XYZ file of C-alpha atoms in Angstrom:
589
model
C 0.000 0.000 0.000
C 1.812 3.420 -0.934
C 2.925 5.896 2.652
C -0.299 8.106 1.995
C -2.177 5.642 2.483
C -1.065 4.416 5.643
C -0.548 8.111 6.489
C -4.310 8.898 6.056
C -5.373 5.496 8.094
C -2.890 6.994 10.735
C -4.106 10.509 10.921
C -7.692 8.995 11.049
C -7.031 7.028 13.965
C -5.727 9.618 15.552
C -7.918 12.236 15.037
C -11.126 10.083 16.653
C -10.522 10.041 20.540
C -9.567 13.908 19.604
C -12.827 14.872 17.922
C -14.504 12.577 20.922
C -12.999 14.790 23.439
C -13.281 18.260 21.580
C -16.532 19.579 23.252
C -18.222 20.167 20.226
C -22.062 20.232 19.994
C -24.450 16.878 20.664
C -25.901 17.840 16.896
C -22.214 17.623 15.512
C -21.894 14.460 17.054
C -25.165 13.091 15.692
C -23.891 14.137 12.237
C -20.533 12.695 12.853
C -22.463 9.363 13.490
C -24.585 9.622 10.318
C -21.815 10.568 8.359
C -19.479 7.327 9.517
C -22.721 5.088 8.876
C -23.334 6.223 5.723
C -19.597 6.044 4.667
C -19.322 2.575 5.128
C -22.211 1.758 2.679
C -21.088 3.875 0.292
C -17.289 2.535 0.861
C -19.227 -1.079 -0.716
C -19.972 1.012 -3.657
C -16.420 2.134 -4.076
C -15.571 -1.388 -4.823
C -18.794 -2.573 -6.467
C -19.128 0.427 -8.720
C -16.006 2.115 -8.779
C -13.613 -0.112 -8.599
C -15.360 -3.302 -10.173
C -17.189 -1.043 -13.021
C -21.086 -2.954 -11.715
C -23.718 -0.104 -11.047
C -26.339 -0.878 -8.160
C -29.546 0.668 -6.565
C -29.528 -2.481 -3.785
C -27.290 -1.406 -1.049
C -29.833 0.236 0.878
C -31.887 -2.938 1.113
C -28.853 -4.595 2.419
C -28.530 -1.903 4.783
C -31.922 -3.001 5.975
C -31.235 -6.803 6.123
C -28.839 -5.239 8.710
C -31.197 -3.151 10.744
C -34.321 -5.073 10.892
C -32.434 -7.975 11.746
C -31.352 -6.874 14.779
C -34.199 -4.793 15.750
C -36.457 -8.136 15.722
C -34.117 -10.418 17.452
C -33.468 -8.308 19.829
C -37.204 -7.254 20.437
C -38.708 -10.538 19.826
C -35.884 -13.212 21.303
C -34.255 -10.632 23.630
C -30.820 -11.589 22.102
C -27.994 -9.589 22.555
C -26.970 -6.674 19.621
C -23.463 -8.453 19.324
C -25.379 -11.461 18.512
C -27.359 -10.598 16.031
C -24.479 -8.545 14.317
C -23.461 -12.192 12.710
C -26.831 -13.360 12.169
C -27.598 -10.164 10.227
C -24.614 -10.619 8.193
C -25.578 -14.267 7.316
C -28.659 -13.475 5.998
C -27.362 -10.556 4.321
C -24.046 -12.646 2.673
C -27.116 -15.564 1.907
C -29.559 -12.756 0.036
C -26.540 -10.964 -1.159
C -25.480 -14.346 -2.538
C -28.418 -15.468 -4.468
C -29.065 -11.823 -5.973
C -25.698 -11.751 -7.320
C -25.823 -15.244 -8.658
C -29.429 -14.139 -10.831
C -27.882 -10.403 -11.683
C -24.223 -10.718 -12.276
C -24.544 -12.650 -15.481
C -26.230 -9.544 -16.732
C -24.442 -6.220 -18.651
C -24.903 -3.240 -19.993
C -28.143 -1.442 -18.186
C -29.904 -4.638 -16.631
C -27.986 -5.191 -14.369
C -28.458 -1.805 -12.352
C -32.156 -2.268 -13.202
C -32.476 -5.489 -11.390
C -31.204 -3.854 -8.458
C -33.697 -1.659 -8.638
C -36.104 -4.066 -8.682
C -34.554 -6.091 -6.151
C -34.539 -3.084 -3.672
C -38.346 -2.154 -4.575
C -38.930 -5.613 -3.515
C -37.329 -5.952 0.055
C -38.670 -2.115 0.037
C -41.846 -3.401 0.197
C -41.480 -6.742 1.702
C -40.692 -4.808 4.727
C -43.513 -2.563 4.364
C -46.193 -5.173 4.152
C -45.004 -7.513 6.944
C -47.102 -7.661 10.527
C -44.082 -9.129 12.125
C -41.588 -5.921 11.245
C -44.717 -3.470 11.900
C -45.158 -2.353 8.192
C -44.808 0.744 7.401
C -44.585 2.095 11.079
C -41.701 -0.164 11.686
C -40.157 -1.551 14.921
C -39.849 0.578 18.075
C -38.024 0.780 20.936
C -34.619 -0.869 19.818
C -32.348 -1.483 22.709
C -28.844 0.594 22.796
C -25.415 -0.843 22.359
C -23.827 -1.949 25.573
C -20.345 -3.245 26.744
C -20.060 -5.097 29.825
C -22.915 -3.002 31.219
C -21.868 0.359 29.715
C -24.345 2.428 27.463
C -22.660 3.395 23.972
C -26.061 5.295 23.864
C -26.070 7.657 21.079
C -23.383 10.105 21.474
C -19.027 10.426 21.807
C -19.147 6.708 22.793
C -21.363 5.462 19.951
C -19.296 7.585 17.573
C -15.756 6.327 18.502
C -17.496 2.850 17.758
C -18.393 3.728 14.877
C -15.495 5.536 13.315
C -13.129 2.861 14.748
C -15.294 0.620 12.515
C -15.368 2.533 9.431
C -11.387 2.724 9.629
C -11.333 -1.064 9.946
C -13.397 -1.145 6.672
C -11.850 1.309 4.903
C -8.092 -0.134 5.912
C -9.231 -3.540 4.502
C -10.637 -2.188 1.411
C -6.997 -0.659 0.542
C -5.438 -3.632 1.538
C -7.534 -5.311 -0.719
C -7.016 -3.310 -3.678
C -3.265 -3.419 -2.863
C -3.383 -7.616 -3.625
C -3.435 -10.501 -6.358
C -7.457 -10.777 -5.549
C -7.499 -6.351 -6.198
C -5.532 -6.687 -8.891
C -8.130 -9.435 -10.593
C -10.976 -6.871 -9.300
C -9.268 -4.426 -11.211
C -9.405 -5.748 -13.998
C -13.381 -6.485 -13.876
C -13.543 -2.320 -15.361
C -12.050 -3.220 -18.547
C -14.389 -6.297 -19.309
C -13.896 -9.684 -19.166
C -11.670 -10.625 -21.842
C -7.855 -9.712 -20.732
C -8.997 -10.918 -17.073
C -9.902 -14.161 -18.475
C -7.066 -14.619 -20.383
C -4.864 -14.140 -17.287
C -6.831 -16.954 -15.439
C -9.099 -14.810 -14.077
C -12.691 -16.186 -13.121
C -14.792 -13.034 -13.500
C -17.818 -13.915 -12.218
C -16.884 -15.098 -9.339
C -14.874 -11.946 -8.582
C -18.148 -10.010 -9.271
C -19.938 -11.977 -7.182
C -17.664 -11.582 -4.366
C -17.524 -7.563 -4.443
C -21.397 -7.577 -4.698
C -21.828 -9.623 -1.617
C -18.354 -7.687 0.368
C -20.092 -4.442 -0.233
C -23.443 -5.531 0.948
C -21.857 -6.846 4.115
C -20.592 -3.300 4.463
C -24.123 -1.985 4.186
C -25.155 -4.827 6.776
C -22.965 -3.742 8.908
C -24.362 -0.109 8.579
C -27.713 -1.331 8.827
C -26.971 -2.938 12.342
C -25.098 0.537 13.850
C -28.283 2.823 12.718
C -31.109 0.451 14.142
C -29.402 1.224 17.742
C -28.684 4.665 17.253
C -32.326 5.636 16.142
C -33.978 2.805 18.430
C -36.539 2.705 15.425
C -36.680 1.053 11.988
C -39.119 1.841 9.163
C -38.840 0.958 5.388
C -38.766 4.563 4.478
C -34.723 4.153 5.060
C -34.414 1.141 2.719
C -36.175 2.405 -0.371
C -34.996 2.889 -3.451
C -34.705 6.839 -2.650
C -31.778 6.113 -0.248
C -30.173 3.559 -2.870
C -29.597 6.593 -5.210
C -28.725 8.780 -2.830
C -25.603 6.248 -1.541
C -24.842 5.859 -5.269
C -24.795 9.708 -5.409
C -22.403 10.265 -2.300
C -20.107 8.101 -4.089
C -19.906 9.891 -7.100
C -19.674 13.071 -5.536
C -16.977 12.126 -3.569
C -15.175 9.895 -5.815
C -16.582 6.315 -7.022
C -13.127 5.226 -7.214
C -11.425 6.165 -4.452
C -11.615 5.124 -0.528
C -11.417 8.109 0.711
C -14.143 9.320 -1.529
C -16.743 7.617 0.298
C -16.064 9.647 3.844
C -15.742 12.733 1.618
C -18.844 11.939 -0.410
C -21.031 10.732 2.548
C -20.247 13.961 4.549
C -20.555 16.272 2.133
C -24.086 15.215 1.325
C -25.033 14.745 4.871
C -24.236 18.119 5.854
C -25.673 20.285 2.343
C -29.223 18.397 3.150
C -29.277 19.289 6.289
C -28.470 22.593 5.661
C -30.598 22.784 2.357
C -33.737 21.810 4.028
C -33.106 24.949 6.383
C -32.424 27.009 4.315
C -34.391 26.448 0.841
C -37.393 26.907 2.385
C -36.263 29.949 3.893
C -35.260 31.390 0.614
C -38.347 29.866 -1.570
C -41.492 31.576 1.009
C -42.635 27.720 1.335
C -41.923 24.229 2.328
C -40.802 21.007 -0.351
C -37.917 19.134 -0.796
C -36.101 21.285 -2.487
C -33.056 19.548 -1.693
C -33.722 17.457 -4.124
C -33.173 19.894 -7.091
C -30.338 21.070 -5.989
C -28.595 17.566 -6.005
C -29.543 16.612 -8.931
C -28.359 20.142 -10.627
C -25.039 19.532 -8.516
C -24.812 15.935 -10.090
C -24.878 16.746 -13.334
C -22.034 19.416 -12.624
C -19.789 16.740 -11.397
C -20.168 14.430 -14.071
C -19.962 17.127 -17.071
C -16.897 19.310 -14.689
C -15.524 16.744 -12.439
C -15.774 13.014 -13.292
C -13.806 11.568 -10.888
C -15.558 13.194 -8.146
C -14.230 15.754 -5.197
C -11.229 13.333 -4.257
C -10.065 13.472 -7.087
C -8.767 16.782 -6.487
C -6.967 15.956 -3.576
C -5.478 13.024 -4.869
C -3.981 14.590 -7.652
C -1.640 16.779 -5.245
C -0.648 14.054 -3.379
C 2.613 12.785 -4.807
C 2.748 9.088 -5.644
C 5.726 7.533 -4.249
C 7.223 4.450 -5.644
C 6.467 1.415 -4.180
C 8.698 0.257 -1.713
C 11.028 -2.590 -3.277
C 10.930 -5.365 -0.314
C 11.110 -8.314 -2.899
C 14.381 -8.773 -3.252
C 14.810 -11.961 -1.259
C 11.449 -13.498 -1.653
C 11.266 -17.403 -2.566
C 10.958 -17.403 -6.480
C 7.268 -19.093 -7.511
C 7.198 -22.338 -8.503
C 7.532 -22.709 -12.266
C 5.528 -25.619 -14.342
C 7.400 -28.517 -16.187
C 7.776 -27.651 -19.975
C 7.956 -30.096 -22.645
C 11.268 -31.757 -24.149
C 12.384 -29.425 -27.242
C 10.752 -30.501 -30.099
C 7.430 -32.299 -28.429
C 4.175 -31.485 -29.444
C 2.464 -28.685 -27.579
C -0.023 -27.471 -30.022
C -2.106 -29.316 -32.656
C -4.554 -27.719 -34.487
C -6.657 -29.700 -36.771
C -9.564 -29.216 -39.354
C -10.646 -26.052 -36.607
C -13.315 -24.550 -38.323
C -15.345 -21.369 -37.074
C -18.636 -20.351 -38.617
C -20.980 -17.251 -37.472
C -24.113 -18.014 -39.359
C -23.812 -18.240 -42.430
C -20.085 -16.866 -42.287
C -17.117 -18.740 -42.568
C -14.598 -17.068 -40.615
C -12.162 -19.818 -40.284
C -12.341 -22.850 -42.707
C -10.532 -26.591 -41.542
C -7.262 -25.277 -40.415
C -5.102 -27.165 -39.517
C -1.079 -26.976 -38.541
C 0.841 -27.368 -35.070
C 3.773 -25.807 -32.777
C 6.585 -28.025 -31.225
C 8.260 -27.088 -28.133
C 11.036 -24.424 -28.843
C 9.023 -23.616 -31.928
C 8.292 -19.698 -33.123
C 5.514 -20.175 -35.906
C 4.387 -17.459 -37.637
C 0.477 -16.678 -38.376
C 0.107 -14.152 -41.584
C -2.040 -13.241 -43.881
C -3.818 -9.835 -45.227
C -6.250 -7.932 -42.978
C -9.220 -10.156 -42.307
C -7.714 -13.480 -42.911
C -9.322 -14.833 -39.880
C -5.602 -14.747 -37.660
C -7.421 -13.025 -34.524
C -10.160 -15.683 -34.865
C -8.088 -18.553 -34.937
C -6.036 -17.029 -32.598
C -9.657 -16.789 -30.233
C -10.245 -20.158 -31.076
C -6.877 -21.451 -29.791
C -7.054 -19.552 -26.390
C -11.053 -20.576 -25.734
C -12.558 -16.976 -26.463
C -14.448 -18.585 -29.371
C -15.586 -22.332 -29.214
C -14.828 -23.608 -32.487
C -17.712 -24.954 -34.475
C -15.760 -27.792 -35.396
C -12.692 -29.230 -35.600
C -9.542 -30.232 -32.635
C -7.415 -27.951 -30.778
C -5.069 -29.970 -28.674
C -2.643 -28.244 -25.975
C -0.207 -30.975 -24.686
C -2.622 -33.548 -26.000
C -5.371 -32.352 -24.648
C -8.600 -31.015 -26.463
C -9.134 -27.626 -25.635
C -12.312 -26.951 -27.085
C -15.459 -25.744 -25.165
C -12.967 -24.928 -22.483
C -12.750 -21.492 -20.684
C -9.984 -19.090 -21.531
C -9.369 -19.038 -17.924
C -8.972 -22.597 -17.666
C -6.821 -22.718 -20.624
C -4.470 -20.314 -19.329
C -4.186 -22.353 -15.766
C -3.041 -25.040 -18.352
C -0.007 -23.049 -19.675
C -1.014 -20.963 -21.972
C -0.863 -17.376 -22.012
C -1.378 -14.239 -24.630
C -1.322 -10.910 -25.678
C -4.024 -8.809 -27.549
C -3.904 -6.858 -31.147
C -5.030 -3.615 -29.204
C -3.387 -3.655 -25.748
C -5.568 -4.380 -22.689
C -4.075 -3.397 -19.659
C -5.533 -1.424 -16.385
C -4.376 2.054 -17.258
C -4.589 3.556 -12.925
C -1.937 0.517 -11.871
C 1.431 0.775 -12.282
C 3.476 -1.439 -15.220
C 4.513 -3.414 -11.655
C 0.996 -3.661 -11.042
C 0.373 -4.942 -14.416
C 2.794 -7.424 -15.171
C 1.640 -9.103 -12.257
C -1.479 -9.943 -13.176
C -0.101 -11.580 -15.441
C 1.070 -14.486 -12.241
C -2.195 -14.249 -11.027
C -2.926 -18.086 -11.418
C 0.954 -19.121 -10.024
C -0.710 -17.726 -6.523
C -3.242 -18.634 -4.309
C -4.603 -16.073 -1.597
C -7.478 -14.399 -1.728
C -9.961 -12.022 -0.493
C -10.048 -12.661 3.504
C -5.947 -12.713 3.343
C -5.539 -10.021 1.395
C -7.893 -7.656 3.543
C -6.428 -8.914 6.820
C -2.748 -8.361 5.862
C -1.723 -11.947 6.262
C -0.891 -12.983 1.828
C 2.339 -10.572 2.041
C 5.043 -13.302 1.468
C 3.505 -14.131 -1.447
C 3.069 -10.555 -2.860
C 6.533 -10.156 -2.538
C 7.074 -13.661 -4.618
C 4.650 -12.034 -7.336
C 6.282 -8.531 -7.331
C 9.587 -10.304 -7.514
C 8.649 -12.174 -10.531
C 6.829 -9.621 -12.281
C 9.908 -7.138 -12.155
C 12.024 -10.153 -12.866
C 10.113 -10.734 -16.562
C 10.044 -6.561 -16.959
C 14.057 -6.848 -17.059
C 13.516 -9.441 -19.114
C 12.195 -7.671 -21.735
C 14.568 -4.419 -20.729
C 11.675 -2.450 -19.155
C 13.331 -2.495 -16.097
C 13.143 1.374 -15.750
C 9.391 1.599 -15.817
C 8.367 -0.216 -12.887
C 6.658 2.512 -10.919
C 5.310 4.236 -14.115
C 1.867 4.333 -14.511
C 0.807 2.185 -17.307
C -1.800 4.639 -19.182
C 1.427 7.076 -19.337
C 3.245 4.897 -21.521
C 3.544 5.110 -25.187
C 2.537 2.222 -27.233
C 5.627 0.347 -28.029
C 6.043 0.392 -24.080
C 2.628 -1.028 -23.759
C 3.334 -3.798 -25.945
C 6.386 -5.078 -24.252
C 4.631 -4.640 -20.774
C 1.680 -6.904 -22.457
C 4.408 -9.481 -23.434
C 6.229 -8.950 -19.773
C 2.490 -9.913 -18.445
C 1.871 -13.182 -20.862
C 5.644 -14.302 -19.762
C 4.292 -13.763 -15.420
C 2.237 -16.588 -15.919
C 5.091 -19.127 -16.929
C 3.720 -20.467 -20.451
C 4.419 -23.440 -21.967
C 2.796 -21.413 -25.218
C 3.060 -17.937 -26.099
C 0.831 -16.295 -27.960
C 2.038 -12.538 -29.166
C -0.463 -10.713 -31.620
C 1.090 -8.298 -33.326
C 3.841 -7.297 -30.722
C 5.693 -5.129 -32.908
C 3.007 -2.602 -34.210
C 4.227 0.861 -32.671
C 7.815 -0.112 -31.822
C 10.488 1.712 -33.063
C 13.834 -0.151 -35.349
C 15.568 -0.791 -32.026
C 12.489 -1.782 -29.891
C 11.483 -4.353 -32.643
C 15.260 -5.453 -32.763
C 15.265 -5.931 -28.798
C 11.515 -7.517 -29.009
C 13.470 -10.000 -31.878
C 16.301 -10.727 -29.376
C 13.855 -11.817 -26.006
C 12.044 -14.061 -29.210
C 15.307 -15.659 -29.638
C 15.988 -15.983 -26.247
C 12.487 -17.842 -25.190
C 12.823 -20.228 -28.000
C 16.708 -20.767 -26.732
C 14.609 -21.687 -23.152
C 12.233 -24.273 -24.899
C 9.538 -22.153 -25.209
C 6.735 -22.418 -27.850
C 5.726 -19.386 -29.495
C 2.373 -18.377 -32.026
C 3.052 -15.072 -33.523
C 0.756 -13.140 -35.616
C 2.713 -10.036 -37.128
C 2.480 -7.809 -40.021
C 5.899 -6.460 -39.546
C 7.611 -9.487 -42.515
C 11.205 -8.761 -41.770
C 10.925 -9.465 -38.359
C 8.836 -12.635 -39.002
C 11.460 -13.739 -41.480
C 13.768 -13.014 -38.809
C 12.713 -15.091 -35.850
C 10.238 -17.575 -37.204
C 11.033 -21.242 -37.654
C 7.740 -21.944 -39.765
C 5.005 -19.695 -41.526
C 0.939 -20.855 -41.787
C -0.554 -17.990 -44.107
C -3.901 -17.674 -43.802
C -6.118 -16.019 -46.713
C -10.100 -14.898 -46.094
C -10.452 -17.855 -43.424
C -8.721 -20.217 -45.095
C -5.314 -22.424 -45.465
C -3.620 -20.903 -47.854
C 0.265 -22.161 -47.623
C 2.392 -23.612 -44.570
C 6.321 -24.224 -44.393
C 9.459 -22.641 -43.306
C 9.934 -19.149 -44.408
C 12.432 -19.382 -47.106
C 9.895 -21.577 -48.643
C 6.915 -19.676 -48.127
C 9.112 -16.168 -49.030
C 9.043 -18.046 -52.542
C 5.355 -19.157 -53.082
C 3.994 -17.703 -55.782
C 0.212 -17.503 -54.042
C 1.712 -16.175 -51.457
C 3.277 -13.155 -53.066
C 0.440 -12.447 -54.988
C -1.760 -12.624 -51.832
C 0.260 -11.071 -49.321
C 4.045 -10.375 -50.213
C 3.534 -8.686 -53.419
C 4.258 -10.213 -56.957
C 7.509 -9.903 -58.139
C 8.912 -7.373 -60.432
């Protein structure tokens, strides 16, 4: 996690037992607690929406799992608050669960509509029930005690409360600052580059989605005992937008956004409902207006929201390089030079009545560099999609290490060995090229979530940082481990791409079009790491446009012409073909 960040948890800590003892007014208190309620719902949507790019209305409903929970156990079973803190959380991580499993496989605008509709639904569940009181809700909720000592409502309840918060902020940022952030990352920039780095998206998504409505749970639980009342009106779909809208305001994707966000908002309608009526000669929710004026402001003037601001003068500092003695990660057995890692035979892929890849068939030996050309839309993406399970072929064999590959994931496929880069770079443009290159090992490790947020996965951080900058020197990028990836030019990106593909210790490369945008010497020191994987055994499928460096560094040539097979051989031989020139090379003169 970079110093500011530990700085800001620091200065937080600190700063509670001052504000506790500051003798500031019972209302400022009150707000204080509203304020570090709030904050820790809308920290769930920093993740969910923010960081993991998945928009929901929902997290006030799980804020109400939390709160009538409580408030009926305790008023109905006479169980004790600290009790039903876990039960409410159960039933939360259970609804949260099953939601996510119906809504996650969605895109696009469904998916924040069915949290709409799944908030309208508990909205009204709780609304209609005799046994939480309808629409009057549940009264006289007991206060938080500890060994016989009233938190009550005031200094005490808000030191609880903040000390909370900073718990769940702490282990958000150590989560993002892990393999499992890393792969939650990644969820922004769709599923196709996470996939291909082993990546099981879904899951991932349904993990934030049920994280951030534990956060809301846990929200839910504090606010039952500090109003000693629950009613639906607090779990509608009005408070779902207005916790999306505190996010944004602060910053969706930032941590420190939600406390900024949350207080902002809780303050101006306070305020606003003072004072607009004051100013208009009558009563309304004027409020209202003015948020949704200000909203539009921030997204046309300010984006990123109000952190944003802040963040940007506070210098990044380069991550602190404590790697140097970690164990090295395991690496996989490769296959005796000259074995057969890749057979592709009779593949055939056909969209309707479009034949974009037509009974092609060739194969790849270990210590192998075999070239894929052919003119623009020859079908080389497509087979290459075929090969790495992003397309199911229609027909056909694609055997990795004799097995048939077929129908299988992308993410499974690359647990298997093989690994790939992308004709138009996918990366995660906010992370470093570190960062980046990492991902790349996500499947050589094996913490999660829980480690990650309580601190206990560092050794093997170190062993993934250690091998990530080990492949960046590889490749002689060595220099631009701190930068930030989305400042890099695109020859950079490129070899960072290829630095990724090599983290996750392939038996089969796969490098589409790795020297578009590299300069004469880049392409020359792209040629010489070629050389130098082939040297170590390694198989490698290249599709390239650039023909002296294929003629270069490849051992064999498939050309591929609108789908289908059109010549294979070694290059010299292939240079020659007269179909080939014609088609591709140019006739002669």
């Amino acid at each position: 996690m970079p110093k500011h960040q530990h700085l800001g948890l620091l200065i937080l800590a600190l700063a509670i037992p001052v504000i506790a003892l500051l003798p500031l007014p019972d209302f400022w208190i009150t707000q204080l607690n509203m304020i570090g309620m709030y904050s820790m719902t809308v920290l769930g949507l920093v993740l969910l929406t923010g960081v993991g790019g998945l928009t929901s209305f929902g997290q006030a409903a799980f804020v109400g799992i939390g709160a009538y929970t409580t408030a009926w156990l305790t008023l109905n079973l006479g169980m004790s608050p600290w009790i039903t803190l876990f039960i409410g959380l159960a039933l939360t991580a259970g609804s949260a669960l099953i939601v996510g499993l119906i809504t996650l496989r969605m895109s696009g605008h469904y998916l924040p509509l069915a949290t709409i509709a799944w908030g309208l639904s508990l909205y009204y569940l709780m609304g209609n029930l005799d046994a939480l009181g309808k629409y009057d809700g549940l009264l006289g909720i007991q206060s938080l005690s500890v060994a016989g000592f009233d938190i009550g409502q005031g200094r005490a309840f808000f030191v609880l409360t903040w000390f909370i918060l900073l718990a769940f902020a702490a282990a958000l940022l150590h989560l993002l600052d892990s393999r499992a952030g890393r792969a939650i990352r990644s969820l922004k920039s769709g599923s196709q580059m996470a996939e291909a780095m082993g990546i099981s998206t879904f899951r991932y998504k349904v993990t934030i989605f049920v994280l951030a409505a534990l956060f809301a749970s846990v929200a839910g639980w504090l606010l039952a005992h500090f109003q000693r009342t629950v009613n639906p009106s607090a779990f509608g779909l009005k408070m779902g937008i207005e916790y999306l809208f505190m996010a944004v305001i602060g910053g969706v994707g930032h941590v420190w956004g939600a406390i900024v966000g949350a207080g902002l908002i809780r303050v101006l309608e306070d305020q606003l409902q003072v004072l607009l009526p004051k100013l208009m000669g009558t009563s309304g929710s004027y409020e209202v207006i003015v948020f949704g004026v200000a909203l539009v402001v921030m997204l046309k003037y300010l984006p990123d929201g109000l952190w944003s601001m802040v963040g940007k003068h506070i210098p990044a500092k380069p991550r602190k390089v404590d790697w140097q003695h970690a164990a090295a990660l395991p690496e996989r057995a490769k296959p005796a030079n000259g074995e057969l890692v890749l057979d592709v035979q009779k593949a055939r892929m056909q969209f309707g009545g479009l034949v974009a890849v037509n009974d092609i068939s060739f194969q790849i030996h270990a210590g192998q560099i075999v070239g894929l050309i052919g003119p623009n839309g020859a079908g080389k993406s497509t087979t290459f999609n075929l090969i790495t399970g992003v397309l199911p072929a229609t027909s056909g064999e694609v055997r990795f290490q004799g097995r048939n590959v077929i129908g299988t994931p992308s993410r499974d496929i690359a647990q298997l060995g093989m690994a790939r880069t992308f004709q138009h770079v996918k990366m995660i443009p906010d992370m470093t090229v570190l960062e980046n290159v990492a991902l790349g090992a996500h499947t050589r490790g094996r913490k999660g979530v829980l480690p990650a947020m309580l601190r206990t996965n560092r050794a093997e951080e170190r062993q993934l940082f250690r091998e990530a900058q080990r492949q960046l020197e590889r490749i002689g990028m060595g220099e631009y481990l701190h930068e930030q990836a989305g400042n890099l030019a695109m020859g950079p990106q490129r070899l960072m791409e290829i630095a990724r593909a090599l983290c996750a210790d392939p038996t089969l490369l796969l490098l589409d079009e790795p020297a578009a945008g590299l300069r004469h010497k880049e392409k020359q020191a792209l040629a010489d790491v070629l050389r130098q994987l082939k040297g170590e055994g390694m198989s490698i499928l290249l599709v390239e446009h650039d023909m002296d460096l294929v003629m270069q560094i490849c051992d064999h040539l498939v050309v591929m012409e609108f789908g289908t097979l059109l010549t294979q051989g070694p290059p010299e031989q292939v240079q020659q073909d007269p179909k080939v020139r014609a088609a591709y090379l140019g006739t002669e003169h």
